[in-house]
Amino acid sequence: MTARSSIFPTASDRRPGDRPHQPAGPAQASASACPVPASDPSFFAAQAALFYERLPHGLALSDPDGRLVCANRALRRLLGTGESLPEPTLAGLIARLCPAVTPVRAAAMAAATQRWHTPNHPMIGPSGQALHVRLLFESVPFPDGRTGHTLTVEDTTSHKTAIDAWRRRQTQYRSLVEGGADAMCRFLPDLSLLYANAPFCRLFGLSRRGAVGKSLLSLVSLEAGRAVVDAVSALSPRQPAGEVDLLLGYADDRPRWLRLTVRGFFYRTGHLKDCQAVGADVSDHKLAEDRFIHASRLVSLGALVSGVAHEVSNPNQAIALNARLCQDLWEPVAEAAARLAQAAAMPGSPGARGPTLADALADMPALLADMADCSGRIADIVSELKEFGSHDDGSGFAPVAVNDAVRAAARLMRPTLKRSTRRFSLRLCREGPVVLGRRQRLEQVLVNLLENACLALPNQDAPIVVETALAPEGDAVRVLVRDAGTGIAPGDLRRVTEPFFTTRRGQGGTGLGLSISHKIAREHGGSLELLPNAGPGVTAVVALPLAGLRQEGLP
């Protein structure tokens, strides 16, 4: 058998007497369903040769003596040999395809049929590029009874390149996830963990195996768990990401805060498949933020103190005056009491001068009551100032009566309100709504809104109305601060809650009051909006969820 580069038949392959195959005419087609006689092997050989020639994988045939008989087009193109055979022998072809394989190993590979062999090293292609292949050997019986081999060669370069790139990305991802400082986890919609990286396990004291299947709610407090549930429930295909701050506890009398950024992954139906969360330690950031808010509260306190000084002065003067009157009345009372002890008579002696005992007994209760009332007013003012100016330790939310917080803010702002308007009114709802929050911060929001309303009034005849009401849905309470001031331009309404944005830069505005108020409202699960009135002025709307409804939704 002579070697040839292609197994496609040529004219020299035909035997004497064979006729070239002609297409069947209509008569032939009607006479038989097969256009080629079954006794004509040359046609089937030609079709088989054409099939092997067009295979996408390389194919070679060797005789029992190891000589290469033929190679198809894909193998010749892979090795860049044109129309000639790549190598004279099968062993030479194996050595070319597998540069690092020894002859003994090549013989063993040829003997191990019906299995794929993947060389450890790439071969060098026609253009000098590295090519990765895998080989499959099969035994082929020859007419003389001996056995040859077929070799199938598959070019796996693109596959190997893709696998290597995937492994590199996997290594980079693992180094990023496992070697970073941020805690990362993946969990199902029921909050059971699927994966947790090393920083996450260290943060919560878990082992890698023990973390899988554990509920995220069992690792945090009830309040933090409620916040996680709310964040996950708010995810949707249109808004797949959310952020929540969790208070994990205290270390060295300092709160430990974890900011959890949650990303949801959804099925095509829109249902939540699972979530991935990245947690960053924001304890220092929160501490600096609390100090900044406290400093802002102290700035407001400084503005309040100047007006409060007048409020404290009036009741103090009344107390001083009433105290002197009580002293003047006490002397005749004492003398009258002495005479009563001697004469047992109710009125004073006929010759006594000054107030009678009856006058003293009638006036003294009123004077004492007035003194007590003035003293109580001073105590209330000082208490409100002390509470407003005290540092918020962020220890957690507690029930807060919204109407009480509104009254306290109005008392603090009373001097400013008196100077700014003669038409201030409170309209508090009768239901007495209660929210979960921090009273100091809610009062700070109301003080900021009242101060802005006072600054916006053109004169003392312009009104300010503070109103509390339940939302139409019944799940929240709204506090409305409505003024009839100069208003805000429509283009600026969207930006008033941005830090350092102010329309009163020339009047000393810092652009922080509404920004801080907006942040505090969001911390309480609510919102702050500024809406233009139908007439002059703006209405600030603070919406806060009711205390009883914040507990729903927990599993």
XYZ file of C-alpha atoms in Angstrom:
555
model
C 0.000 0.000 0.000
C 1.444 3.341 -1.025
C 1.181 6.434 1.127
C -0.994 9.345 0.047
C -1.836 12.692 1.612
C -5.597 12.439 1.193
C -8.120 9.698 1.478
C -10.299 11.390 -1.129
C -10.346 9.015 -4.236
C -8.717 10.065 -7.483
C -8.819 8.654 -11.025
C -5.889 6.367 -10.261
C -7.933 4.728 -7.481
C -10.490 3.318 -9.921
C -10.175 -0.294 -10.973
C -10.101 -1.287 -14.702
C -13.636 -1.431 -16.049
C -15.096 0.936 -13.401
C -17.245 3.653 -14.854
C -17.542 7.092 -13.346
C -20.754 7.447 -11.426
C -23.499 9.262 -13.372
C -26.602 10.775 -11.822
C -29.657 8.577 -12.152
C -32.188 9.595 -14.787
C -35.938 9.532 -14.374
C -36.209 5.975 -15.661
C -33.551 4.766 -13.261
C -35.074 6.640 -10.357
C -38.436 5.021 -11.002
C -36.902 1.586 -11.391
C -35.094 1.612 -8.049
C -35.149 3.646 -4.851
C -31.320 3.484 -4.675
C -29.598 5.580 -7.362
C -26.372 3.533 -7.063
C -26.273 -0.277 -7.393
C -25.447 -1.953 -4.133
C -22.690 -3.899 -5.917
C -20.729 -0.685 -6.727
C -18.247 -0.257 -3.803
C -16.394 2.618 -5.419
C -19.259 5.061 -4.761
C -19.470 4.237 -1.058
C -15.710 4.391 -0.718
C -15.734 7.818 -2.324
C -18.484 9.051 0.003
C -16.669 7.678 3.062
C -13.438 9.303 1.911
C -15.212 12.609 1.411
C -16.754 12.321 4.895
C -13.385 11.759 6.604
C -11.754 14.495 4.543
C -14.289 17.067 5.766
C -14.198 16.132 9.423
C -13.383 19.091 11.733
C -10.942 16.922 13.698
C -7.604 15.734 12.363
C -7.549 12.066 11.224
C -4.578 9.879 10.201
C -4.250 6.198 9.236
C -1.141 4.075 9.707
C -0.468 0.550 8.398
C 0.620 -2.364 10.608
C 4.273 -1.421 10.027
C 3.708 2.061 11.485
C 3.917 3.896 8.185
C 1.520 6.804 7.733
C -0.919 6.006 4.939
C -3.100 9.115 4.804
C -4.057 12.285 6.706
C -7.179 14.388 6.238
C -7.373 18.087 5.515
C -7.929 19.199 9.139
C -4.723 17.463 10.311
C -2.676 18.818 7.400
C -3.962 22.340 8.105
C -3.166 21.959 11.823
C 0.448 21.003 11.033
C 0.792 23.328 8.029
C 1.944 20.657 5.532
C -0.298 21.590 2.599
C -1.208 18.503 0.538
C 1.653 16.287 1.687
C 1.760 13.920 4.617
C 2.894 15.540 7.882
C 5.290 12.701 8.774
C 6.259 9.388 7.156
C 5.552 7.347 10.281
C 2.997 7.324 13.081
C 5.767 7.591 15.671
C 7.076 10.731 13.990
C 3.582 12.212 13.937
C 3.159 11.498 17.659
C 6.534 13.073 18.418
C 5.488 16.167 16.485
C 2.149 16.424 18.228
C 3.621 15.659 21.661
C 7.116 17.240 21.812
C 7.988 16.007 25.323
C 6.830 12.392 24.862
C 9.502 9.679 24.681
C 9.297 6.886 22.063
C 8.403 4.377 24.774
C 5.607 6.633 25.981
C 4.445 7.165 22.363
C 4.222 3.389 21.836
C 2.261 3.038 25.061
C -0.143 5.760 23.961
C -0.735 4.021 20.608
C -1.373 0.752 22.395
C -3.896 2.315 24.802
C -6.805 2.574 22.389
C -10.273 4.020 22.891
C -9.151 6.698 25.332
C -8.142 10.318 24.948
C -4.557 11.363 25.680
C -3.781 14.977 26.586
C -0.080 15.930 26.370
C 1.360 17.952 29.226
C 3.122 20.360 26.870
C 1.777 22.185 23.810
C 3.031 21.627 20.296
C 4.396 24.396 18.083
C 2.094 25.366 15.220
C 3.061 26.453 11.713
C 3.208 30.119 12.763
C 5.178 29.402 15.929
C 2.164 29.595 18.189
C 1.510 27.136 21.009
C -1.245 24.645 20.177
C -2.930 22.282 22.601
C -4.294 18.971 21.277
C -5.616 15.676 22.536
C -5.225 12.323 20.802
C -7.403 9.224 20.374
C -5.972 5.951 19.008
C -8.090 3.172 17.487
C -7.094 -0.237 16.095
C -7.951 -0.957 12.433
C -7.787 -4.492 10.953
C -6.090 -4.794 7.549
C -6.894 -7.460 4.856
C -3.703 -9.395 5.644
C -4.922 -9.958 9.196
C -2.596 -7.481 10.820
C -3.647 -4.357 12.721
C -3.016 -0.720 11.955
C -4.061 2.446 13.779
C -6.220 5.487 13.259
C -5.293 8.657 15.092
C -7.885 11.336 15.828
C -6.453 14.738 16.769
C -8.648 17.438 18.341
C -7.403 21.029 18.588
C -8.229 22.119 22.159
C -6.344 25.433 22.112
C -9.407 27.655 22.424
C -10.850 25.394 25.109
C -7.569 25.368 27.029
C -7.243 29.132 26.715
C -10.781 29.615 28.031
C -10.167 27.210 30.930
C -6.901 28.961 31.853
C -8.578 32.362 31.732
C -11.430 31.068 33.890
C -8.966 29.645 36.401
C -7.078 32.938 36.527
C -10.308 34.825 37.137
C -11.293 32.259 39.747
C -7.950 32.688 41.495
C -8.261 36.462 41.380
C -11.830 36.281 42.669
C -10.846 33.970 45.503
C -7.930 36.181 46.467
C -10.256 39.182 46.418
C -13.025 37.462 48.384
C -10.900 35.518 50.850
C -7.971 37.908 51.190
C -9.942 41.129 51.523
C -10.981 42.790 54.753
C -14.703 42.916 53.929
C -17.052 40.195 55.133
C -18.900 38.523 52.246
C -21.679 35.958 52.199
C -24.329 34.497 49.937
C -27.748 33.482 51.214
C -31.152 32.264 50.076
C -34.373 34.316 50.320
C -35.066 32.666 53.702
C -31.718 34.160 54.880
C -29.957 30.775 55.238
C -26.276 31.057 54.318
C -24.901 29.358 51.208
C -21.357 30.709 51.518
C -19.326 32.842 53.901
C -15.738 34.003 53.407
C -13.038 33.955 56.073
C -13.566 37.580 57.313
C -17.298 36.896 57.699
C -16.630 33.740 59.724
C -14.131 35.584 61.937
C -16.581 38.424 62.496
C -19.343 36.129 63.742
C -17.153 33.388 65.263
C -18.149 30.663 62.775
C -16.315 27.826 61.078
C -16.490 27.525 57.301
C -18.591 24.373 57.500
C -20.698 25.620 60.360
C -21.654 28.768 58.470
C -23.393 26.971 55.600
C -27.093 26.561 56.314
C -27.069 28.901 59.316
C -29.703 31.630 59.374
C -28.403 35.164 59.105
C -31.019 36.232 61.663
C -29.402 34.043 64.308
C -26.164 36.032 64.043
C -27.559 39.512 64.722
C -29.919 41.186 67.169
C -33.671 41.387 66.659
C -33.501 45.011 65.528
C -30.654 44.300 63.108
C -32.505 41.236 61.805
C -35.565 43.381 61.167
C -33.417 45.787 59.160
C -31.997 42.913 57.051
C -35.484 41.552 56.375
C -36.674 45.009 55.299
C -33.670 45.443 52.983
C -34.135 42.028 51.323
C -37.897 42.541 50.983
C -37.277 45.826 49.162
C -35.161 44.174 46.433
C -36.666 43.838 42.972
C -35.412 43.229 39.411
C -35.588 46.991 38.822
C -33.818 47.786 42.096
C -31.646 44.725 42.812
C -29.324 46.346 45.376
C -29.809 47.835 48.818
C -27.844 48.972 51.841
C -28.443 48.620 55.561
C -26.432 49.516 58.687
C -26.410 46.922 61.472
C -25.439 47.480 65.105
C -23.595 44.296 66.086
C -22.882 45.225 69.686
C -20.260 47.046 71.726
C -16.498 46.608 72.109
C -14.596 48.721 74.631
C -17.739 50.831 75.154
C -17.828 51.666 71.450
C -20.613 50.540 69.105
C -19.665 48.118 66.311
C -21.427 48.955 63.061
C -21.527 46.820 59.916
C -22.721 48.343 56.645
C -24.233 45.513 54.592
C -24.629 46.032 50.853
C -27.065 43.420 49.528
C -27.363 42.419 45.840
C -30.247 40.231 44.749
C -30.218 37.766 41.827
C -33.537 36.958 40.210
C -35.084 34.284 38.008
C -36.575 35.295 34.686
C -39.974 35.179 36.359
C -38.885 37.987 38.683
C -38.681 35.818 41.798
C -35.668 36.214 44.057
C -33.132 33.404 43.606
C -30.472 34.324 46.168
C -28.532 37.297 47.500
C -24.911 38.273 47.902
C -23.914 40.662 50.669
C -20.706 42.563 51.371
C -20.220 43.939 54.860
C -17.806 46.734 55.732
C -16.889 47.858 59.247
C -18.125 51.457 59.489
C -17.746 51.867 63.247
C -15.250 54.734 62.912
C -17.369 56.342 60.221
C -20.465 56.106 62.413
C -18.579 57.532 65.386
C -17.403 60.511 63.318
C -20.913 60.915 61.923
C -22.450 60.924 65.405
C -19.927 63.517 66.552
C -20.738 65.650 63.534
C -24.476 65.426 64.219
C -23.831 66.246 67.873
C -21.769 69.265 66.828
C -24.597 70.382 64.565
C -27.004 69.995 67.483
C -24.734 72.146 69.638
C -24.731 74.824 66.924
C -28.522 74.841 67.020
C -28.351 74.883 70.802
C -26.235 78.031 70.692
C -28.878 79.766 68.602
C -31.589 78.604 70.989
C -29.832 79.746 74.165
C -29.902 83.415 73.156
C -33.704 83.301 72.971
C -34.098 81.040 75.976
C -32.260 83.538 78.174
C -35.244 85.874 77.867
C -37.658 83.012 78.592
C -35.779 82.082 81.753
C -35.448 85.694 82.869
C -39.212 86.378 83.016
C -40.205 83.536 85.359
C -37.100 84.173 87.424
C -38.124 87.802 87.974
C -41.608 86.681 88.951
C -40.185 84.243 91.471
C -37.979 86.975 92.952
C -40.901 89.418 93.243
C -43.228 86.834 94.758
C -40.542 85.773 97.176
C -40.227 89.380 98.469
C -44.019 89.629 98.830
C -44.055 86.368 100.748
C -41.398 87.742 103.053
C -43.440 90.905 103.695
C -46.554 88.842 104.374
C -44.799 86.401 106.617
C -44.154 88.909 109.426
C -47.839 89.765 110.077
C -48.713 86.115 109.652
C -46.181 85.226 112.300
C -47.431 88.012 114.623
C -51.042 87.071 113.981
C -50.279 83.480 114.666
C -48.700 84.484 117.963
C -51.708 86.579 118.936
C -54.014 83.757 117.953
C -52.139 81.538 120.234
C -52.806 84.051 123.055
C -56.284 85.334 122.259
C -57.637 82.566 119.982
C -59.107 85.247 117.722
C -59.238 84.956 113.888
C -58.844 88.643 112.850
C -55.831 90.720 113.845
C -55.839 93.028 116.820
C -57.810 96.254 116.408
C -54.665 98.335 116.384
C -52.590 96.102 114.118
C -51.060 97.685 111.039
C -50.460 96.081 107.624
C -52.197 93.102 106.045
C -54.565 91.161 108.166
C -54.314 87.418 108.719
C -57.273 86.928 106.396
C -55.436 88.821 103.605
C -52.330 86.770 104.147
C -54.221 83.521 104.098
C -56.028 84.537 100.898
C -52.995 85.806 98.942
C -50.340 83.349 100.038
C -51.649 80.288 98.085
C -51.779 82.243 94.830
C -48.280 83.635 95.333
C -46.891 80.244 96.164
C -48.652 78.642 93.176
C -47.240 81.332 90.893
C -43.769 80.729 92.245
C -44.123 76.984 91.721
C -45.392 77.511 88.150
C -42.492 79.821 87.267
C -40.034 77.424 88.808
C -41.539 74.584 86.776
C -41.210 76.603 83.579
C -37.533 77.172 84.273
C -37.038 73.494 85.036
C -38.777 72.497 81.779
C -36.694 74.878 79.684
C -33.437 73.779 81.265
C -34.417 70.110 80.929
C -35.249 70.495 77.234
C -31.960 72.291 76.610
C -29.982 69.658 78.470
C -31.683 66.793 76.656
C -31.334 68.450 73.268
C -27.657 69.209 73.836
C -26.715 65.833 75.355
C -24.739 63.330 73.276
C -26.738 60.542 71.639
C -24.957 57.252 72.368
C -26.879 55.426 69.637
C -27.820 52.635 72.009
C -30.944 51.761 70.023
C -34.498 52.752 69.226
C -37.188 53.231 71.844
C -40.881 54.157 71.631
C -41.307 57.900 71.016
C -44.617 59.762 71.196
C -44.595 61.952 68.094
C -46.864 64.611 69.595
C -44.586 64.953 72.641
C -41.538 65.360 70.402
C -43.340 68.061 68.413
C -44.323 69.930 71.593
C -40.750 69.741 72.917
C -39.349 71.139 69.663
C -41.914 73.940 69.713
C -40.967 74.834 73.310
C -37.302 74.995 72.346
C -38.098 77.202 69.361
C -40.627 79.425 71.209
C -38.364 82.528 71.380
C -37.502 82.260 67.683
C -41.130 81.630 66.765
C -42.261 84.682 68.771
C -39.771 86.904 66.947
C -40.686 85.489 63.519
C -44.490 85.162 63.487
C -47.619 86.057 65.389
C -49.503 83.161 63.781
C -47.958 79.915 64.964
C -50.259 76.956 65.570
C -49.997 73.267 66.484
C -52.504 70.744 65.141
C -51.811 67.413 66.747
C -53.781 64.279 65.907
C -55.796 62.699 68.687
C -54.522 59.156 68.078
C -51.206 59.895 69.802
C -49.002 58.022 67.282
C -45.868 56.275 68.561
C -42.784 55.419 66.515
C -39.587 53.547 67.259
C -36.648 55.910 67.211
C -34.311 58.243 69.045
C -36.156 61.204 70.499
C -33.166 63.547 70.434
C -32.645 63.061 66.724
C -36.324 63.372 65.882
C -36.461 66.630 67.859
C -33.393 67.822 65.977
C -35.232 67.242 62.674
C -38.226 69.256 63.876
C -36.037 72.069 65.259
C -34.208 72.313 61.908
C -37.501 72.451 59.996
C -38.976 75.100 62.334
C -35.811 77.178 62.100
C -35.900 77.030 58.285
C -39.589 77.988 58.318
C -38.879 81.020 60.541
C -36.041 82.187 58.305
C -38.279 81.935 55.218
C -41.076 84.209 56.553
C -41.235 87.700 55.029
C -42.979 89.257 58.056
C -44.660 88.411 61.366
C -48.095 88.095 59.753
C -47.013 85.033 57.732
C -48.175 81.833 59.489
C -46.380 78.629 60.452
C -48.464 75.501 61.055
C -47.144 72.226 62.486
C -49.480 69.294 62.011
C -49.345 65.577 62.832
C -51.594 63.094 61.045
C -51.777 59.431 60.160
C -50.962 58.516 56.561
C -53.951 57.466 54.399
C -52.667 53.891 54.384
C -52.585 53.890 58.187
C -49.046 52.518 58.370
C -47.154 55.723 59.128
C -47.439 59.089 60.829
C -46.670 62.311 59.012
C -45.396 65.539 60.568
C -46.040 68.565 58.358
C -44.279 71.902 58.888
C -46.038 74.403 56.632
C -44.883 77.991 56.196
C -46.037 80.893 54.041
C -42.524 82.068 53.288
C -40.635 82.964 50.163
C -40.559 79.342 48.947
C -37.889 77.414 47.071
C -37.281 77.361 43.335
C -38.546 74.129 41.662
C -35.074 73.300 40.423
C -33.660 73.558 43.947
C -36.308 71.388 45.626
C -34.573 68.224 44.378
C -31.233 69.318 45.829
C -32.115 70.781 49.206
C -31.233 67.519 51.008
C -27.784 67.334 49.391
C -24.915 68.076 51.806
C -23.670 71.686 51.664
C -26.375 72.819 49.247
C -28.087 75.981 50.521
C -30.083 78.855 49.096
C -28.972 81.079 51.998
C -25.219 81.073 51.446
C -25.099 84.858 51.851
C -27.039 84.696 55.138
C -24.688 82.183 56.736
C -26.432 78.968 55.646
C -24.216 75.858 55.725
C -26.414 73.463 53.740
C -26.212 70.807 56.465
C -29.510 71.138 58.353
C -31.786 69.496 55.792
C -29.100 66.986 54.807
C -28.772 65.800 58.404
C -32.561 65.806 58.849
C -32.994 63.688 55.696
C -30.414 61.204 56.938
C -32.058 60.950 60.374
C -35.458 60.330 58.760
C -33.996 57.520 56.650
C -32.330 56.004 59.718
C -35.810 55.731 61.235
C -37.177 53.984 58.147
C -38.968 57.107 56.981
C -38.529 59.973 54.561
C -38.294 63.756 54.347
C -39.841 65.659 51.447
C -40.227 69.360 50.709
C -43.312 70.184 48.642
C -44.352 73.548 47.240
C -47.620 74.971 48.583
C -50.509 75.962 46.366
C -49.884 79.502 47.670
C -46.651 80.945 49.009
C -44.208 78.844 50.997
C -43.175 75.227 51.355
C -44.424 72.231 53.331
C -41.842 69.883 54.837
C -43.279 66.371 55.273
C -41.592 63.884 57.620
C -43.084 60.361 57.313
C -42.208 57.732 59.936
C -43.490 54.127 60.220
C -45.642 53.429 63.243
C -44.032 51.425 66.043
C -46.435 48.477 65.855
C -45.966 48.018 62.114
C -42.164 47.971 62.151
C -42.275 44.561 63.828
C -44.155 42.903 60.994
C -42.371 40.894 58.336
C -39.996 39.061 60.612
C -39.913 35.302 60.051
